[in-house]
Tab-separated table of C-alpha atoms in Angstrom:
chain	number	residue	atom	x	y	z
A	867	MET	CA	92.792	153.853	187.033
A	868	GLY	CA	91.837	151.006	184.721
A	869	HIS	CA	90.941	148.847	187.736
A	870	GLY	CA	88.009	151.214	188.400
A	871	GLY	CA	86.616	151.163	184.875
A	872	GLY	CA	84.167	148.289	185.233
A	873	GLY	CA	85.921	146.040	182.719
A	874	ALA	CA	88.325	143.101	182.803
A	875	LEU	CA	90.741	144.848	185.176
A	876	SER	CA	87.936	145.550	187.650
A	877	ALA	CA	86.903	141.884	187.520
A	878	GLU	CA	90.516	140.848	188.056
A	879	LEU	CA	90.782	143.069	191.151
A	880	ILE	CA	87.622	141.584	192.626
A	881	GLU	CA	88.530	137.979	191.828
A	882	GLN	CA	92.155	138.148	192.975
A	883	VAL	CA	91.951	140.511	195.965
A	884	PHE	CA	88.496	140.969	197.437
A	885	THR	CA	86.827	137.589	196.881
A	886	PRO	CA	89.683	135.606	198.522
A	887	ALA	CA	89.752	138.086	201.419
A	888	TYR	CA	86.105	137.768	202.388
A	889	GLY	CA	84.511	135.551	199.783
A	890	ASN	CA	81.259	133.782	200.610
A	891	ALA	CA	78.223	132.393	198.829
A	892	LEU	CA	76.422	135.748	198.849
A	893	LEU	CA	79.385	137.594	197.352
A	894	ALA	CA	80.006	134.864	194.796
A	895	GLY	CA	76.773	135.737	193.009
A	896	MET	CA	78.418	138.947	191.705
A	897	THR	CA	75.071	140.710	191.401
A	898	ASP	CA	74.388	144.458	191.581
A	899	SER	CA	72.889	143.875	195.028
A	900	ALA	CA	72.963	140.918	197.393
A	901	VAL	CA	69.694	139.203	198.341
A	902	LEU	CA	69.641	138.321	202.047
A	903	HIS	CA	67.241	136.373	204.256
A	904	LEU	CA	66.830	138.169	207.587
A	905	GLY	CA	64.071	137.763	210.151
A	906	GLY	CA	61.775	136.128	207.644
A	907	ALA	CA	62.213	138.907	205.073
A	908	ARG	CA	64.070	138.891	201.747
A	909	LEU	CA	66.244	141.998	201.638
A	910	ALA	CA	68.410	143.408	198.876
A	911	LEU	CA	71.542	145.246	200.025
A	912	SER	CA	73.873	147.367	197.907
A	913	THR	CA	76.574	150.023	198.264
A	914	ASP	CA	78.364	152.243	195.762
A	915	SER	CA	80.725	155.221	195.684
A	916	TYR	CA	80.370	158.169	193.302
A	917	VAL	CA	83.378	160.151	192.141
A	918	VAL	CA	82.079	161.890	189.015
A	919	ARG	CA	83.903	164.909	187.621
A	920	PRO	CA	82.529	167.514	187.012
A	921	LEU	CA	80.100	167.491	189.920
A	922	PHE	CA	77.337	169.009	187.761
A	923	PHE	CA	76.557	167.991	184.191
A	924	PRO	CA	73.639	168.246	181.740
A	925	GLY	CA	70.724	166.250	183.109
A	926	GLY	CA	72.035	165.743	186.627
A	927	CYS	CA	74.763	166.014	189.232
A	928	LEU	CA	76.679	163.936	191.756
A	929	GLY	CA	73.719	164.085	194.167
A	930	ASP	CA	70.975	162.507	192.091
A	931	LEU	CA	73.526	160.118	190.570
A	932	ALA	CA	74.367	158.793	194.057
A	933	VAL	CA	70.713	158.168	194.882
A	934	ASN	CA	69.632	156.747	191.523
A	935	GLY	CA	72.682	154.516	191.227
A	936	THR	CA	72.031	152.682	194.484
A	937	VAL	CA	68.261	152.603	193.948
A	938	ASN	CA	68.878	150.987	190.566
A	939	ASP	CA	71.337	148.436	191.953
A	940	LEU	CA	68.632	147.324	194.392
A	941	ALA	CA	66.039	147.254	191.630
A	942	MET	CA	68.238	144.919	189.567
A	943	SER	CA	67.438	142.237	192.154
A	944	GLY	CA	63.739	142.987	191.794
A	945	ALA	CA	63.660	144.847	195.112
A	946	ARG	CA	61.518	147.774	196.122
A	947	PRO	CA	64.158	150.179	197.548
A	948	ALA	CA	63.280	151.630	200.954
A	949	TYR	CA	66.202	153.218	202.830
A	950	LEU	CA	69.595	154.692	201.949
A	951	SER	CA	72.646	155.866	203.851
A	952	ALA	CA	74.876	158.662	202.544
A	953	ALA	CA	78.546	159.222	203.394
A	954	PHE	CA	80.291	162.410	202.201
A	955	VAL	CA	84.031	162.907	201.783
A	956	LEU	CA	84.612	166.648	201.346
A	957	GLU	CA	87.832	168.245	200.170
A	958	GLU	CA	89.070	171.175	202.231
A	959	GLY	CA	88.089	174.395	200.457
A	960	VAL	CA	84.971	173.141	198.661
A	961	GLU	CA	82.240	175.777	198.864
A	962	LEU	CA	79.387	174.969	201.223
A	963	ALA	CA	76.972	176.171	198.536
A	964	VAL	CA	78.224	173.333	196.321
A	965	VAL	CA	77.712	170.773	199.098
A	966	GLU	CA	74.235	172.136	199.799
A	967	ARG	CA	73.307	171.949	196.117
A	968	ILE	CA	74.398	168.311	195.966
A	969	ALA	CA	72.560	167.475	199.203
A	970	ARG	CA	69.354	169.091	197.950
A	971	ALA	CA	69.625	167.168	194.680
A	972	MET	CA	69.969	163.961	196.696
A	973	GLY	CA	66.885	164.825	198.729
A	974	ALA	CA	64.840	165.523	195.617
A	975	ALA	CA	66.038	162.327	193.918
A	976	ALA	CA	65.208	160.283	197.020
A	977	GLU	CA	61.693	161.729	197.099
A	978	THR	CA	61.200	160.907	193.421
A	979	ALA	CA	62.467	157.356	193.948
A	980	GLY	CA	60.316	156.844	197.049
A	981	VAL	CA	63.220	156.172	199.424
A	982	THR	CA	64.395	157.735	202.685
A	983	ILE	CA	67.979	158.804	203.387
A	984	ALA	CA	68.006	157.589	206.979
A	985	THR	CA	71.626	157.889	208.121
A	986	GLY	CA	75.023	159.126	206.992
A	987	ASP	CA	78.535	160.310	207.719
A	988	THR	CA	80.846	163.189	206.797
A	989	LYS	CA	84.641	163.344	206.525
A	990	VAL	CA	86.917	166.182	205.383
A	991	VAL	CA	90.303	165.607	203.720
A	992	GLU	CA	93.089	168.100	203.064
A	993	ALA	CA	93.078	170.279	199.953
A	994	GLY	CA	94.528	168.407	197.000
A	995	HIS	CA	93.397	164.983	198.272
A	996	GLY	CA	90.010	164.820	196.542
A	997	ASP	CA	87.883	166.164	193.706
A	998	GLY	CA	85.703	168.400	195.852
A	999	VAL	CA	83.072	165.894	196.930
A	1000	TYR	CA	82.830	162.114	196.949
A	1001	VAL	CA	79.601	160.381	198.008
A	1002	THR	CA	79.014	156.771	199.045
A	1003	THR	CA	75.470	155.494	199.332
A	1004	ALA	CA	74.192	152.156	200.599
A	1005	GLY	CA	70.630	150.947	200.382
A	1006	VAL	CA	68.198	148.235	201.408
A	1007	GLY	CA	64.918	147.104	199.911
A	1008	LEU	CA	62.415	144.260	200.009
A	1009	VAL	CA	62.454	141.514	197.366
A	1010	PRO	CA	59.032	140.013	196.513
A	1011	GLU	CA	58.480	136.293	196.846
A	1012	ARG	CA	58.930	134.177	193.694
A	1013	VAL	CA	61.353	136.741	192.247
A	1014	ASP	CA	64.777	135.269	191.465
A	1015	ILE	CA	66.828	137.654	189.333
A	1016	ARG	CA	70.532	136.941	188.838
A	1017	PRO	CA	72.940	136.562	185.912
A	1018	GLN	CA	73.196	132.784	186.313
A	1019	ARG	CA	69.531	132.473	185.270
A	1020	ALA	CA	70.038	133.538	181.643
A	1021	ARG	CA	68.773	130.757	179.364
A	1022	PRO	CA	69.146	130.095	175.625
A	1023	GLY	CA	66.108	131.546	173.908
A	1024	ASP	CA	65.726	134.452	176.342
A	1025	ALA	CA	64.966	137.776	174.700
A	1026	VAL	CA	67.477	140.553	175.463
A	1027	ILE	CA	65.742	143.896	176.030
A	1028	VAL	CA	67.184	147.336	176.747
A	1029	SER	CA	64.939	149.961	178.342
A	1030	GLY	CA	65.936	152.889	176.135
A	1031	PRO	CA	68.626	154.748	174.158
A	1032	ILE	CA	72.176	154.067	175.343
A	1033	GLY	CA	75.333	156.145	175.825
A	1034	LEU	CA	73.770	159.402	176.988
A	1035	HIS	CA	75.337	159.639	180.439
A	1036	GLY	CA	78.930	158.996	179.432
A	1037	VAL	CA	78.822	161.423	176.507
A	1038	ALA	CA	77.058	164.099	178.594
A	1039	VAL	CA	79.747	164.018	181.286
A	1040	LEU	CA	82.586	163.924	178.771
A	1041	SER	CA	81.207	166.867	176.802
A	1042	VAL	CA	81.212	169.120	179.871
A	1043	ARG	CA	84.548	167.909	181.217
A	1044	GLU	CA	86.404	168.391	177.959
A	1045	GLY	CA	84.435	171.413	176.715
A	1046	LEU	CA	83.233	169.584	173.604
A	1047	GLU	CA	80.221	170.644	171.547
A	1048	PHE	CA	78.304	168.277	169.291
A	1049	GLY	CA	75.680	170.664	167.881
A	1050	VAL	CA	73.018	169.682	170.442
A	1051	GLU	CA	73.160	169.347	174.213
A	1052	ILE	CA	73.378	165.713	175.320
A	1053	ALA	CA	71.817	165.206	178.761
A	1054	SER	CA	72.466	162.326	181.149
A	1055	ASP	CA	69.791	159.655	181.431
A	1056	THR	CA	70.158	159.361	185.233
A	1057	ALA	CA	66.823	158.185	186.678
A	1058	PRO	CA	65.410	155.682	189.206
A	1059	LEU	CA	64.303	152.383	187.664
A	1060	ALA	CA	62.599	150.576	190.547
A	1061	ASP	CA	59.081	151.476	189.414
A	1062	LEU	CA	59.854	150.295	185.873
A	1063	VAL	CA	61.115	146.980	187.279
A	1064	ALA	CA	57.948	146.617	189.375
A	1065	THR	CA	55.916	147.150	186.204
A	1066	MET	CA	57.869	144.394	184.460
A	1067	LEU	CA	57.410	142.019	187.390
A	1068	ASP	CA	53.652	142.671	187.350
A	1069	VAL	CA	53.672	141.123	183.872
A	1070	THR	CA	55.775	138.144	184.963
A	1071	PRO	CA	57.771	137.443	188.128
A	1072	ASP	CA	59.962	135.166	185.992
A	1073	VAL	CA	62.300	137.876	184.721
A	1074	HIS	CA	65.620	136.011	184.569
A	1075	VAL	CA	68.266	138.761	184.624
A	1076	LEU	CA	68.403	142.524	185.138
A	1077	ARG	CA	71.469	144.767	184.964
A	1078	ASP	CA	71.962	148.530	184.783
A	1079	PRO	CA	74.821	149.036	182.309
A	1080	THR	CA	76.849	151.728	184.067
A	1081	ARG	CA	80.671	151.523	183.971
A	1082	GLY	CA	81.745	149.582	180.911
A	1083	GLY	CA	78.357	150.154	179.301
A	1084	LEU	CA	76.109	147.568	177.709
A	1085	ALA	CA	79.125	145.561	176.530
A	1086	ALA	CA	80.459	144.938	180.043
A	1087	SER	CA	77.043	144.015	181.463
A	1088	LEU	CA	76.262	141.524	178.692
A	1089	ASN	CA	79.702	139.916	178.948
A	1090	GLU	CA	79.276	139.497	182.703
A	1091	ILE	CA	75.891	137.836	182.169
A	1092	ALA	CA	77.181	135.566	179.398
A	1093	ARG	CA	80.121	134.393	181.507
A	1094	ALA	CA	78.080	133.895	184.681
A	1095	SER	CA	75.431	131.834	182.884
A	1096	GLY	CA	77.718	129.975	180.450
A	1097	THR	CA	75.548	131.032	177.533
A	1098	GLY	CA	76.125	133.175	174.460
A	1099	VAL	CA	74.491	136.482	173.564
A	1100	ARG	CA	73.731	137.530	169.998
A	1101	LEU	CA	72.765	141.158	169.313
A	1102	ASP	CA	71.276	142.870	166.285
A	1103	GLU	CA	73.232	146.094	165.750
A	1104	ARG	CA	70.350	147.757	163.905
A	1105	ALA	CA	67.991	147.139	166.844
A	1106	ILE	CA	70.215	148.794	169.483
A	1107	PRO	CA	68.847	152.298	170.189
A	1108	VAL	CA	71.774	154.727	169.867
A	1109	PRO	CA	70.723	158.404	169.605
A	1110	ASP	CA	72.176	160.226	166.607
A	1111	ALA	CA	73.943	162.715	168.879
A	1112	VAL	CA	75.631	159.882	170.794
A	1113	ALA	CA	76.576	158.063	167.582
A	1114	ASN	CA	78.067	161.255	166.133
A	1115	ALA	CA	79.974	162.048	169.337
A	1116	CYS	CA	81.333	158.513	169.573
A	1117	GLY	CA	82.339	158.589	165.903
A	1118	PHE	CA	84.187	161.859	166.469
A	1119	LEU	CA	85.942	160.543	169.602
A	1120	GLY	CA	86.621	157.027	168.327
A	1121	LEU	CA	84.380	155.385	170.936
A	1122	ASP	CA	81.938	152.466	170.677
A	1123	PRO	CA	78.505	153.353	172.169
A	1124	LEU	CA	78.228	149.813	173.551
A	1125	TYR	CA	81.027	150.632	175.999
A	1126	VAL	CA	79.712	154.044	177.120
A	1127	ALA	CA	78.119	154.300	180.579
A	1128	ASN	CA	74.412	154.739	181.261
A	1129	GLU	CA	72.722	155.737	184.526
A	1130	GLY	CA	69.023	155.348	183.775
A	1131	ARG	CA	68.864	152.241	181.611
A	1132	LEU	CA	68.520	148.529	182.260
A	1133	VAL	CA	69.095	145.404	180.222
A	1134	ALA	CA	66.748	142.467	180.819
A	1135	PHE	CA	66.774	138.770	179.911
A	1136	VAL	CA	63.193	137.499	179.827
A	1137	PRO	CA	61.645	134.245	178.581
A	1138	GLN	CA	60.747	134.303	174.899
A	1139	THR	CA	57.085	133.676	175.689
A	1140	GLU	CA	56.884	136.786	177.891
A	1141	ALA	CA	59.002	139.151	175.787
A	1142	GLU	CA	56.284	141.015	173.894
A	1143	ALA	CA	54.101	141.503	176.970
A	1144	VAL	CA	57.077	142.806	178.968
A	1145	LEU	CA	58.063	145.135	176.121
A	1146	ASP	CA	54.529	146.537	175.886
A	1147	ALA	CA	54.469	147.214	179.632
A	1148	MET	CA	57.889	148.867	179.536
A	1149	ARG	CA	56.953	151.124	176.633
A	1150	ALA	CA	53.886	152.302	178.563
A	1151	HIS	CA	56.148	153.481	181.408
A	1152	PRO	CA	58.025	156.824	181.270
A	1153	GLN	CA	61.386	155.158	181.983
A	1154	GLY	CA	60.852	152.464	179.358
A	1155	ALA	CA	59.268	154.428	176.507
A	1156	GLY	CA	62.253	153.693	174.251
A	1157	ALA	CA	62.534	150.004	175.152
A	1158	ALA	CA	63.753	147.721	172.387
A	1159	ARG	CA	64.433	144.049	171.862
A	1160	ILE	CA	68.077	143.946	170.809
A	1161	GLY	CA	68.958	140.243	170.665
A	1162	GLN	CA	68.705	136.882	172.340
A	1163	CYS	CA	70.534	134.404	174.509
A	1164	VAL	CA	71.937	131.461	172.498
A	1165	THR	CA	73.706	128.133	172.989
A	1166	GLU	CA	76.477	129.053	170.527
A	1167	HIS	CA	79.722	130.712	171.647
A	1168	PRO	CA	79.094	130.291	175.412
A	1169	GLY	CA	80.445	133.122	177.528
A	1170	MET	CA	80.732	135.435	174.535
A	1171	VAL	CA	78.750	138.352	173.116
A	1172	VAL	CA	78.546	138.887	169.350
A	1173	VAL	CA	76.683	141.439	167.278
A	1174	ALA	CA	75.271	141.059	163.783
A	1175	THR	CA	76.294	144.229	161.967
A	1176	GLY	CA	74.229	146.245	159.551
A	1177	LEU	CA	76.543	145.103	156.735
A	1178	GLY	CA	75.702	141.451	157.272
A	1179	GLY	CA	78.842	140.518	159.191
A	1180	THR	CA	79.394	139.505	162.800
A	1181	ARG	CA	81.826	140.924	165.322
A	1182	VAL	CA	82.740	139.970	168.868
A	1183	VAL	CA	81.854	142.447	171.615
A	1184	ASP	CA	84.519	141.738	174.196
A	1185	MET	CA	84.737	142.793	177.813
A	1186	PRO	CA	86.447	146.218	178.019
A	1187	LEU	CA	89.938	146.021	179.509
A	1188	GLY	CA	89.953	149.104	181.696
A	1189	GLU	CA	88.206	152.462	181.565
A	1190	GLN	CA	87.088	154.147	178.396
A	1191	LEU	CA	85.761	157.331	180.006
A	1192	PRO	CA	87.292	158.247	183.400
A	1193	ARG	CA	85.166	159.124	186.407
A	1194	ILE	CA	81.707	159.155	184.938
A	1195	CYS	CA	79.900	157.649	187.928
């Protein structure tokens, strides 16, 4: 199970099994979506599978998660998402009302995100061989000219910006699954981010890196960027927006919010000279109202992420080994 957690074991699986099997220059970029040149157009292409349990949770469900997740992977290349496919794997015995509810949520999420679900597939497996419903979505979108967003473009001096409070999705799913109560309901942040990215690119097309910190949380995404670019990342713990409810839940459960999954947040590396203008534009957008500058890219400790703590010390934020919270996306 740890190989599906988005951490070091996931990277090991990709590097040792999948990359040697069909490795190529496009795959080697290890981005959330591949940027392709086809018929004179620049296309972003992405695919993802969703195996969340429970199927419905505060703030969302498997259906809108499947749409928003792939839309956001395309947006992390700067693309305007256009079309999705949807493949369902249904477990024998799942109620059709449940499937219909998920499908309707997908349709509503697609309409909100401005994409069309254009094709799909359905398979049924025997009872006991699934968790009710699994969904795989793939998507394509157009990448504007002059936009070159990939982890290798992080540069020392870049400002590191997160689009809003972190940790909400992972804690929301865990609270329902385990029947935990934290005094207030914590809702998932699942949302489409393509319009927010377009707003950022209107300020400057020279956004260097974008990532949506899903499995493995902010820690995994920043470590991947640091290693791909050969630079270091230094964070300010006091600047990282962690809601009180998430901080309290993580303290109770012994979790670090930096490793908890998000489904409606992005982390951006932008040139220092553009940082304030990008932040202002993000904060004027509904999906970026809580945007914060949380650190910078540095020449020191290349390939590593460190955080300056509120007590004046420094600690290393390492890549998670396996999964911290099972099946949250």
